[in-house]
Amino acid sequence: MSSSYENWSREDLIARLKQLEGRPNSQQRVQLAQNSSKTVATTLSTRPEKFDFASYPRRKIALKFCYSGWEYNGLAYQLKPTPLPTVEGVIFDALTKTKLIDPDAGYDGCEWEKCGRTDRGVSAAGQVISLWVRSALEENMIAAAAEHTSPASPAALDYVGILNRVLPPTIRILAWSPVSKTFSARFACKYRHYKYFFSSERLDIPKMRDAASRLLGLHDFRNLCKLDPAKQITMFDRKILRADIDPVDSVSPSVYVLNLIGTAFLYHQVRHIMAVLLLVGRGLEHPSVVSSLVNIKGAQQPRDGDSLEVVDCKPEYQMADALPLMLWDCAYSDEDVDWRTDGHQPGGDNSAEDGRGIYHLLHSIRARSEIYLTLNQHFLDAASLFFPEPWLMSDQGPVGIRSGGSIAIEVPLGGGNSRKLQQYVPLLERKRLDPVGVVNERWRNGKGFRRDQKRLMVEGSDSDSDQAE
């Protein structure tokens, strides 16, 4: 369009004026350039600098924590994606978010070590890990605290409060302890205490106690665990220190707990033991079956009236459900750990929660669970007005259940789960798995060995044979 305005129409002139009004003049353009430079400078000056972990002292500590197993894909972190997050993965993220550990250094960089692995669905009330973390203490104070030669300093970081503020309610840090540089959460543990909760309905508790008592002492538990050829385990001896079956409390008299304490446990050992105890409690097996299952070489002495078999290969059977299992405690020597919350020993005058609300949170969760229990009981009460209980005695003697016009054998699996069978085959008459040596050799000669070698090159070795659940 020509710039000779005398030939422009009225509409074109108005459009041109509007265009010129929208442009800044020379002075405005200078001001805009200055403002833009200030904005860039401000952005650069406020950009967060990379956190320099090397400029801070470190100390080695142990963390005691609890978690709800049904929310997670087990304790141990995994390189591959998992359907649910892992407990270690969530805690690691919390430690990096609070800049207590360097995320670039990974698990190896902080010498991360766990007491015992728990599988998917298994909970813990006293799990322990040890690792190096950032500290607010000077080097000499860190060394003194690690050797337990001085009380906690007011300058010590509040590890419990810092982590619980960013962790989900299903994971709670309960306490921390300064430890020596050589402390190992796994190898310093004196014993591990597991609890398995179950309903005593239609179970013979005295017979279960008889069977549980046969676990005490040092035994070969290859028939009461899951055989994992990838670990190439050949020694299955484990020592059980306590195996008691007790009511949980007077409020719920039908709920019992197996208290199992041992120096170390095999993979899925507790759940296999509980599966056999439930079979005994239902009357499907005699208590002496436990003695036979640990009678690998025929060295077990029978009790009065018992008839023992030598069982050198594991019979096929399903382990108990994961939900009722809990790692209750990992025990350490008082010389190794000194548990505290915010720099003070738990239970002292200064052990207030300081806003973390751990006890209140867990109390609220329990109160809500009791409401769910009451609601479910009322659902059952409502159904009982129209439907009778299905349990009856079968022709084989043990308690059966109505199923499709006949009576099936109900095999309890814990956690409210069970299997229904038309005919029950006793454990010692079932098909046996291959001997351990054969299973291990088959794995070494197969694809599993080569696959795991590649995995170990990436992940590093985790040869923990005491991977209980």
Short mmCIF file of C-alpha atoms in Angstrom, two decimals:
data_model
loop_
_atom_site.label_atom_id
_atom_site.label_comp_id
_atom_site.label_asym_id
_atom_site.label_seq_id
_atom_site.Cartn_x
_atom_site.Cartn_y
_atom_site.Cartn_z
CA MET A 1 0.00 0.00 0.00
CA SER A 2 1.36 3.47 -0.91
CA SER A 3 2.58 5.75 1.93
CA SER A 4 0.86 8.79 0.34
CA TYR A 5 -1.90 9.21 2.91
CA GLU A 6 -4.00 11.61 0.71
CA ASN A 7 -5.06 8.67 -1.42
CA TRP A 8 -5.99 6.45 1.57
CA SER A 9 -9.54 5.68 2.48
CA ARG A 10 -10.93 6.60 5.88
CA GLU A 11 -10.88 2.95 7.04
CA ASP A 12 -7.23 2.48 5.99
CA LEU A 13 -6.17 5.64 7.83
CA ILE A 14 -7.86 4.51 11.06
CA ALA A 15 -6.20 1.07 10.82
CA ARG A 16 -2.78 2.72 10.30
CA LEU A 17 -3.22 4.98 13.34
CA LYS A 18 -4.08 2.02 15.53
CA GLN A 19 -0.99 0.20 14.31
CA LEU A 20 1.28 3.13 15.10
CA GLU A 21 -0.25 3.64 18.54
CA GLY A 22 0.62 0.04 19.44
CA ARG A 23 4.33 0.49 18.72
CA PRO A 24 6.70 1.80 21.46
CA ASN A 25 8.63 4.96 20.70
CA SER A 26 12.42 5.12 20.91
CA GLN A 27 12.43 5.97 24.63
CA GLN A 28 10.00 3.14 25.38
CA ARG A 29 12.13 0.70 23.39
CA VAL A 30 15.18 1.58 25.51
CA GLN A 31 13.18 1.08 28.70
CA LEU A 32 11.89 -2.32 27.51
CA ALA A 33 15.43 -3.45 26.70
CA GLN A 34 16.63 -2.44 30.17
CA ASN A 35 13.73 -4.28 31.84
CA SER A 36 14.42 -7.40 29.78
CA SER A 37 18.08 -7.39 30.84
CA LYS A 38 17.08 -7.05 34.49
CA THR A 39 14.64 -9.99 34.16
CA VAL A 40 17.34 -12.23 32.64
CA ALA A 41 19.83 -11.24 35.35
CA THR A 42 17.27 -11.90 38.09
CA THR A 43 16.43 -15.30 36.62
CA LEU A 44 20.09 -16.28 36.46
CA SER A 45 20.77 -15.06 40.00
CA THR A 46 17.77 -16.97 41.48
CA ARG A 47 18.47 -20.23 39.64
CA PRO A 48 19.21 -22.81 42.39
CA GLU A 49 22.80 -23.94 42.55
CA LYS A 50 23.61 -27.64 42.63
CA PHE A 51 23.81 -28.89 46.21
CA ASP A 52 27.43 -29.59 47.08
CA PHE A 53 27.35 -32.71 49.27
CA ALA A 54 31.15 -32.70 49.50
CA SER A 55 31.07 -29.49 51.53
CA TYR A 56 29.07 -31.12 54.33
CA PRO A 57 30.22 -33.68 56.91
CA ARG A 58 28.69 -37.15 56.90
CA ARG A 59 27.91 -39.66 59.62
CA LYS A 60 26.77 -43.27 59.61
CA ILE A 61 23.39 -43.94 61.19
CA ALA A 62 20.78 -46.67 61.50
CA LEU A 63 17.09 -45.98 60.83
CA LYS A 64 14.28 -47.99 62.42
CA PHE A 65 10.98 -47.74 60.54
CA CYS A 66 7.60 -49.36 59.95
CA TYR A 67 5.58 -49.79 56.77
CA SER A 68 2.29 -51.24 55.51
CA GLY A 69 3.34 -54.07 53.22
CA TRP A 70 0.11 -54.26 51.22
CA GLU A 71 0.86 -50.79 49.79
CA TYR A 72 4.25 -51.78 48.33
CA ASN A 73 5.99 -54.15 45.96
CA GLY A 74 8.24 -55.42 48.74
CA LEU A 75 11.08 -53.76 50.62
CA ALA A 76 13.97 -53.99 48.14
CA TYR A 77 14.33 -51.47 45.32
CA GLN A 78 14.17 -52.80 41.76
CA LEU A 79 15.81 -51.53 38.59
CA LYS A 80 12.87 -52.66 36.49
CA PRO A 81 9.42 -51.02 36.83
CA THR A 82 7.14 -52.61 39.46
CA PRO A 83 3.33 -52.55 39.77
CA LEU A 84 3.68 -50.82 43.13
CA PRO A 85 6.52 -48.70 44.55
CA THR A 86 9.10 -50.39 46.76
CA VAL A 87 9.70 -49.31 50.35
CA GLU A 88 13.40 -48.71 49.78
CA GLY A 89 12.65 -46.69 46.66
CA VAL A 90 10.29 -44.37 48.54
CA ILE A 91 12.72 -43.90 51.46
CA PHE A 92 15.61 -43.28 49.03
CA ASP A 93 13.57 -40.58 47.28
CA ALA A 94 12.78 -38.98 50.66
CA LEU A 95 16.46 -38.98 51.61
CA THR A 96 17.44 -37.34 48.33
CA LYS A 97 14.59 -34.81 48.48
CA THR A 98 15.76 -33.69 51.92
CA LYS A 99 19.38 -33.71 50.68
CA LEU A 100 20.50 -36.21 53.28
CA ILE A 101 22.15 -38.37 50.61
CA ASP A 102 23.52 -37.70 47.14
CA PRO A 103 21.13 -39.11 44.50
CA ASP A 104 23.93 -39.32 41.94
CA ALA A 105 25.92 -41.64 44.22
CA GLY A 106 23.01 -44.08 44.50
CA TYR A 107 22.61 -46.82 47.08
CA ASP A 108 26.27 -47.84 46.93
CA GLY A 109 27.43 -44.28 47.53
CA CYS A 110 25.79 -44.16 50.96
CA GLU A 111 26.61 -47.84 51.75
CA TRP A 112 22.91 -48.67 52.08
CA GLU A 113 22.29 -51.94 53.92
CA LYS A 114 19.06 -53.55 55.17
CA CYS A 115 18.54 -55.98 58.01
CA GLY A 116 16.21 -58.39 56.18
CA ARG A 117 14.24 -58.37 52.98
CA THR A 118 10.45 -58.58 53.04
CA ASP A 119 8.42 -59.59 50.01
CA ARG A 120 5.38 -57.92 48.47
CA GLY A 121 2.49 -57.67 50.93
CA VAL A 122 4.61 -58.27 54.06
CA SER A 123 4.68 -55.48 56.65
CA ALA A 124 7.27 -54.45 59.21
CA ALA A 125 7.13 -52.65 62.53
CA GLY A 126 10.87 -52.67 63.25
CA GLN A 127 12.82 -52.85 60.00
CA VAL A 128 16.34 -51.37 60.07
CA ILE A 129 18.71 -49.95 57.46
CA SER A 130 22.19 -48.47 57.93
CA LEU A 131 23.73 -45.79 55.71
CA TRP A 132 25.87 -42.65 55.56
CA VAL A 133 23.93 -39.37 55.61
CA ARG A 134 24.62 -35.65 55.69
CA SER A 135 25.30 -34.31 59.17
CA ALA A 136 25.29 -30.95 60.90
CA LEU A 137 28.05 -32.07 63.26
CA GLU A 138 31.76 -31.43 62.89
CA GLU A 139 34.02 -34.36 62.12
CA ASN A 140 35.21 -34.86 65.69
CA MET A 141 31.62 -34.79 66.98
CA ILE A 142 30.53 -37.32 64.35
CA ALA A 143 33.28 -39.73 65.39
CA ALA A 144 32.38 -39.35 69.05
CA ALA A 145 28.68 -39.94 68.37
CA ALA A 146 29.42 -42.98 66.22
CA GLU A 147 31.45 -44.52 69.04
CA HIS A 148 28.78 -43.58 71.66
CA THR A 149 31.28 -41.58 73.70
CA SER A 150 29.14 -38.45 73.97
CA PRO A 151 25.43 -37.65 74.19
CA ALA A 152 23.51 -36.36 71.19
CA SER A 153 24.28 -32.77 70.31
CA PRO A 154 21.56 -30.14 69.90
CA ALA A 155 23.15 -29.44 66.50
CA ALA A 156 22.34 -32.96 65.29
CA LEU A 157 19.83 -33.10 62.46
CA ASP A 158 16.31 -34.25 63.34
CA TYR A 159 16.35 -37.23 60.98
CA VAL A 160 13.02 -38.60 62.20
CA GLY A 161 11.15 -35.34 61.72
CA ILE A 162 12.86 -34.41 58.44
CA LEU A 163 12.01 -37.71 56.78
CA ASN A 164 8.50 -38.16 58.15
CA ARG A 165 7.51 -34.76 56.78
CA VAL A 166 8.04 -36.02 53.22
CA LEU A 167 7.25 -39.73 53.57
CA PRO A 168 3.72 -41.12 53.00
CA PRO A 169 1.70 -42.17 56.09
CA THR A 170 2.26 -45.85 55.18
CA ILE A 171 5.99 -45.49 55.99
CA ARG A 172 7.06 -43.98 59.31
CA ILE A 173 10.59 -43.48 60.63
CA LEU A 174 10.39 -44.42 64.31
CA ALA A 175 13.93 -43.75 65.53
CA TRP A 176 17.55 -43.34 64.47
CA SER A 177 20.85 -44.24 66.05
CA PRO A 178 24.44 -43.15 65.54
CA VAL A 179 26.52 -46.21 64.68
CA SER A 180 30.16 -47.03 64.10
CA LYS A 181 31.73 -46.91 60.65
CA THR A 182 31.84 -50.72 60.55
CA PHE A 183 28.22 -51.28 61.64
CA SER A 184 26.15 -53.55 59.40
CA ALA A 185 22.36 -53.55 59.68
CA ARG A 186 22.35 -57.12 58.41
CA PHE A 187 25.30 -58.78 60.12
CA ALA A 188 25.07 -56.94 63.46
CA CYS A 189 21.49 -58.17 63.99
CA LYS A 190 21.27 -60.61 66.91
CA TYR A 191 17.87 -62.02 65.99
CA ARG A 192 14.76 -61.28 63.94
CA HIS A 193 11.26 -61.50 65.37
CA TYR A 194 8.35 -62.25 63.03
CA LYS A 195 4.65 -62.24 63.87
CA TYR A 196 1.96 -64.01 61.86
CA PHE A 197 -1.64 -63.16 62.83
CA PHE A 198 -4.53 -65.55 62.23
CA SER A 199 -8.09 -66.34 63.29
CA SER A 200 -8.42 -69.33 65.61
CA GLU A 201 -11.88 -70.21 64.31
CA ARG A 202 -12.13 -73.96 63.50
CA LEU A 203 -8.46 -74.48 64.45
CA ASP A 204 -7.03 -76.70 67.20
CA ILE A 205 -4.64 -74.32 68.99
CA PRO A 206 -3.07 -76.96 71.32
CA LYS A 207 -2.11 -79.10 68.31
CA MET A 208 -0.65 -76.05 66.57
CA ARG A 209 1.42 -75.28 69.67
CA ASP A 210 2.67 -78.86 69.72
CA ALA A 211 3.73 -78.56 66.08
CA ALA A 212 5.35 -75.16 66.61
CA SER A 213 7.43 -76.43 69.54
CA ARG A 214 9.15 -78.88 67.17
CA LEU A 215 10.71 -75.95 65.32
CA LEU A 216 12.90 -74.93 68.25
CA GLY A 217 16.64 -75.36 67.91
CA LEU A 218 18.92 -75.81 64.92
CA HIS A 219 17.31 -77.62 61.97
CA ASP A 220 17.61 -77.99 58.22
CA PHE A 221 14.61 -76.03 56.88
CA ARG A 222 14.92 -76.82 53.17
CA ASN A 223 11.41 -78.32 53.22
CA LEU A 224 9.98 -75.23 54.92
CA CYS A 225 11.12 -72.49 52.56
CA LYS A 226 11.12 -71.53 48.90
CA LEU A 227 14.06 -72.95 46.96
CA ASP A 228 15.71 -70.18 44.95
CA PRO A 229 18.35 -71.69 42.64
CA ALA A 230 19.63 -68.22 41.70
CA LYS A 231 21.15 -67.97 45.19
CA GLN A 232 22.79 -71.43 44.91
CA ILE A 233 22.20 -72.14 48.60
CA THR A 234 23.39 -75.53 49.84
CA MET A 235 23.18 -74.97 53.62
CA PHE A 236 19.67 -74.61 55.04
CA ASP A 237 20.40 -74.85 58.77
CA ARG A 238 18.71 -72.11 60.78
CA LYS A 239 18.25 -71.71 64.53
CA ILE A 240 14.79 -70.96 65.94
CA LEU A 241 14.89 -69.37 69.41
CA ARG A 242 11.17 -69.03 70.04
CA ALA A 243 8.02 -70.44 68.43
CA ASP A 244 4.95 -69.57 70.50
CA ILE A 245 1.27 -69.26 69.61
CA ASP A 246 -0.57 -66.75 71.79
CA PRO A 247 -3.82 -64.75 71.76
CA VAL A 248 -3.20 -61.21 70.54
CA ASP A 249 -5.29 -59.52 73.26
CA SER A 250 -8.48 -59.89 75.27
CA VAL A 251 -10.37 -57.49 72.97
CA SER A 252 -10.20 -59.92 70.03
CA PRO A 253 -10.01 -63.36 71.69
CA SER A 254 -10.30 -65.21 68.36
CA VAL A 255 -7.16 -63.58 66.90
CA TYR A 256 -3.91 -65.40 67.63
CA VAL A 257 -0.31 -64.75 66.65
CA LEU A 258 2.66 -66.98 65.90
CA ASN A 259 5.73 -65.39 67.49
CA LEU A 260 8.75 -66.73 65.65
CA ILE A 261 12.24 -65.61 66.63
CA GLY A 262 15.41 -66.80 64.95
CA THR A 263 18.94 -65.70 64.24
CA ALA A 264 18.25 -65.79 60.48
CA PHE A 265 15.56 -66.99 58.10
CA LEU A 266 15.36 -68.46 54.63
CA TYR A 267 13.34 -67.19 51.70
CA HIS A 268 9.59 -67.42 52.56
CA GLN A 269 10.43 -69.61 55.57
CA VAL A 270 7.86 -68.07 57.92
CA ARG A 271 4.99 -68.39 55.44
CA HIS A 272 5.85 -72.05 54.72
CA ILE A 273 5.97 -72.80 58.44
CA MET A 274 2.61 -71.10 58.97
CA ALA A 275 1.04 -73.04 56.09
CA VAL A 276 1.95 -76.33 57.77
CA LEU A 277 0.77 -75.12 61.19
CA LEU A 278 -2.62 -74.19 59.70
CA LEU A 279 -2.92 -77.69 58.23
CA VAL A 280 -2.23 -79.13 61.68
CA GLY A 281 -4.73 -76.76 63.29
CA ARG A 282 -7.45 -77.82 60.86
CA GLY A 283 -6.79 -81.49 61.62
CA LEU A 284 -5.44 -82.29 58.16
CA GLU A 285 -1.96 -83.11 59.46
CA HIS A 286 -0.50 -84.51 62.70
CA PRO A 287 1.88 -82.24 64.66
CA SER A 288 4.67 -84.77 63.98
CA VAL A 289 4.66 -83.71 60.32
CA VAL A 290 6.88 -80.78 61.35
CA SER A 291 9.45 -83.18 62.83
CA SER A 292 9.40 -85.21 59.61
CA LEU A 293 9.84 -82.13 57.40
CA VAL A 294 13.05 -81.18 59.24
CA ASN A 295 14.22 -84.81 59.37
CA ILE A 296 16.43 -84.48 56.30
CA LYS A 297 19.08 -87.02 57.29
CA GLY A 298 17.12 -89.14 59.75
CA ALA A 299 18.76 -87.59 62.81
CA GLN A 300 15.54 -86.34 64.44
CA GLN A 301 14.45 -88.10 67.60
CA PRO A 302 10.73 -88.99 67.59
CA ARG A 303 8.52 -87.99 70.49
CA ASP A 304 6.40 -90.57 72.28
CA GLY A 305 3.92 -92.08 69.84
CA ASP A 306 5.41 -90.33 66.81
CA SER A 307 6.32 -92.07 63.59
CA LEU A 308 8.86 -89.99 61.68
CA GLU A 309 9.84 -90.18 58.04
CA VAL A 310 13.05 -89.07 56.38
CA VAL A 311 12.06 -86.25 54.00
CA ASP A 312 15.10 -85.17 51.98
CA CYS A 313 13.10 -83.42 49.24
CA LYS A 314 10.36 -80.84 49.67
CA PRO A 315 6.76 -81.98 49.03
CA GLU A 316 4.55 -79.67 46.98
CA TYR A 317 2.31 -77.35 49.00
CA GLN A 318 1.17 -73.72 48.99
CA MET A 319 2.65 -71.25 51.45
CA ALA A 320 0.48 -69.02 53.66
CA ASP A 321 -0.80 -65.59 52.63
CA ALA A 322 1.53 -62.57 52.94
CA LEU A 323 -0.89 -60.05 54.48
CA PRO A 324 -0.87 -61.29 58.12
CA LEU A 325 2.95 -61.44 58.29
CA MET A 326 4.97 -58.74 60.01
CA LEU A 327 8.65 -58.28 60.77
CA TRP A 328 8.15 -57.11 64.34
CA ASP A 329 11.71 -56.41 65.43
CA CYS A 330 15.36 -56.59 64.47
CA ALA A 331 17.41 -56.84 67.66
CA TYR A 332 20.87 -55.36 68.20
CA SER A 333 23.34 -55.11 71.04
CA ASP A 334 23.13 -51.99 73.22
CA GLU A 335 26.77 -51.39 72.37
CA ASP A 336 25.90 -51.14 68.68
CA VAL A 337 22.80 -48.93 68.69
CA ASP A 338 21.35 -46.15 70.82
CA TRP A 339 17.87 -45.43 69.46
CA ARG A 340 16.62 -41.86 69.65
CA THR A 341 14.01 -39.66 67.99
CA ASP A 342 15.21 -36.05 67.65
CA GLY A 343 18.58 -36.37 69.32
CA HIS A 344 17.13 -37.65 72.58
CA GLN A 345 16.53 -41.17 73.75
CA PRO A 346 12.89 -42.30 73.32
CA GLY A 347 10.89 -42.07 76.53
CA GLY A 348 12.94 -39.26 78.00
CA ASP A 349 11.70 -35.84 79.03
CA ASN A 350 12.70 -34.33 75.69
CA SER A 351 11.29 -37.03 73.41
CA ALA A 352 8.20 -35.05 72.37
CA GLU A 353 7.06 -35.55 68.82
CA ASP A 354 7.75 -31.93 67.85
CA GLY A 355 4.91 -31.75 65.36
CA ARG A 356 5.59 -35.04 63.61
CA GLY A 357 2.50 -36.63 65.15
CA ILE A 358 3.70 -40.21 64.64
CA TYR A 359 1.73 -41.74 67.50
CA HIS A 360 -1.38 -39.71 66.72
CA LEU A 361 -1.24 -40.67 63.04
CA LEU A 362 -0.88 -44.40 63.73
CA HIS A 363 -3.58 -44.23 66.41
CA SER A 364 -5.95 -42.60 63.90
CA ILE A 365 -5.23 -45.28 61.32
CA ARG A 366 -5.97 -48.01 63.86
CA ALA A 367 -9.21 -46.29 64.93
CA ARG A 368 -10.36 -46.13 61.32
CA SER A 369 -9.47 -49.82 60.86
CA GLU A 370 -11.66 -50.69 63.84
CA ILE A 371 -14.57 -48.95 62.12
CA TYR A 372 -13.98 -51.06 59.00
CA LEU A 373 -13.92 -54.18 61.19
CA THR A 374 -17.21 -53.21 62.83
CA LEU A 375 -18.84 -52.49 59.47
CA ASN A 376 -17.72 -55.84 58.05
CA GLN A 377 -19.03 -57.64 61.13
CA HIS A 378 -22.42 -56.01 60.63
CA PHE A 379 -22.43 -57.03 56.97
CA LEU A 380 -21.83 -60.61 58.15
CA ASP A 381 -24.57 -60.30 60.78
CA ALA A 382 -27.00 -59.08 58.11
CA ALA A 383 -26.14 -62.02 55.84
CA SER A 384 -26.60 -64.49 58.71
CA LEU A 385 -30.30 -63.58 58.83
CA PHE A 386 -30.75 -65.23 55.42
CA PHE A 387 -27.87 -67.70 55.01
CA PRO A 388 -26.54 -70.41 57.36
CA GLU A 389 -22.86 -71.01 58.05
CA PRO A 390 -21.39 -73.26 55.33
CA TRP A 391 -19.00 -75.30 57.51
CA LEU A 392 -19.73 -78.97 58.22
CA MET A 393 -17.83 -82.12 59.11
CA SER A 394 -16.73 -84.07 56.05
CA ASP A 395 -16.48 -87.85 55.63
CA GLN A 396 -12.72 -87.57 56.21
CA GLY A 397 -13.20 -85.98 59.60
CA PRO A 398 -11.77 -82.45 59.26
CA VAL A 399 -14.03 -79.46 58.89
CA GLY A 400 -15.51 -79.17 55.40
CA ILE A 401 -17.51 -76.55 53.59
CA ARG A 402 -20.61 -76.79 51.40
CA SER A 403 -19.60 -76.40 47.79
CA GLY A 404 -21.83 -77.13 44.79
CA GLY A 405 -24.09 -79.55 46.57
CA SER A 406 -21.21 -81.54 48.12
CA ILE A 407 -18.85 -81.06 51.03
CA ALA A 408 -15.33 -79.93 50.14
CA ILE A 409 -12.23 -79.94 52.31
CA GLU A 410 -11.27 -76.37 53.22
CA VAL A 411 -7.51 -75.81 53.40
CA PRO A 412 -6.79 -72.56 55.30
CA LEU A 413 -4.07 -70.31 53.86
CA GLY A 414 -4.20 -67.39 56.29
CA GLY A 415 -5.51 -63.88 55.83
CA GLY A 416 -9.05 -65.14 55.27
CA ASN A 417 -7.98 -67.15 52.19
CA SER A 418 -8.46 -70.88 51.68
CA ARG A 419 -8.57 -73.61 49.04
CA LYS A 420 -11.45 -76.04 48.55
CA LEU A 421 -10.55 -79.63 47.67
CA GLN A 422 -12.70 -82.68 47.09
CA GLN A 423 -9.92 -84.87 48.44
CA TYR A 424 -6.98 -83.96 50.63
CA VAL A 425 -3.60 -85.61 50.03
CA PRO A 426 -1.36 -85.67 53.13
CA LEU A 427 1.89 -83.72 52.81
CA LEU A 428 4.21 -86.71 53.05
CA GLU A 429 2.31 -88.54 50.30
CA ARG A 430 2.57 -85.72 47.78
CA LYS A 431 4.91 -85.37 44.82
CA ARG A 432 8.40 -84.25 45.88
CA LEU A 433 10.50 -81.56 44.26
CA ASP A 434 13.93 -82.41 42.89
CA PRO A 435 16.88 -82.48 45.32
CA VAL A 436 18.55 -79.14 46.00
CA GLY A 437 21.74 -80.18 44.20
CA VAL A 438 19.83 -81.07 41.04
CA VAL A 439 17.85 -77.81 41.08
CA ASN A 440 21.02 -75.74 41.57
CA GLU A 441 22.89 -77.52 38.78
CA ARG A 442 19.98 -77.19 36.36
CA TRP A 443 19.91 -73.46 36.99
CA ARG A 444 23.69 -73.10 36.51
CA ASN A 445 23.42 -74.82 33.14
CA GLY A 446 20.39 -72.85 32.01
CA LYS A 447 19.49 -69.36 30.90
CA GLY A 448 18.87 -68.19 34.45
CA PHE A 449 22.57 -68.17 35.32
CA ARG A 450 23.56 -66.07 32.31
CA ARG A 451 20.64 -63.68 32.87
CA ASP A 452 21.52 -63.18 36.53
CA GLN A 453 25.19 -62.64 35.75
CA LYS A 454 24.20 -59.75 33.50
CA ARG A 455 21.85 -58.40 36.18
CA LEU A 456 24.54 -58.55 38.88
CA MET A 457 26.91 -56.60 36.65
CA VAL A 458 24.34 -53.80 36.62
CA GLU A 459 22.88 -54.01 40.13
CA GLY A 460 25.82 -55.36 42.09
CA SER A 461 25.77 -58.50 44.20
CA ASP A 462 22.98 -59.08 46.72
CA SER A 463 23.78 -62.56 47.96
CA ASP A 464 21.64 -62.27 51.09
CA SER A 465 20.49 -65.82 51.78
CA ASP A 466 18.50 -64.61 54.78
CA GLN A 467 15.75 -63.09 52.67
CA ALA A 468 12.93 -64.17 54.92
CA GLU A 469 9.84 -62.91 53.17
#
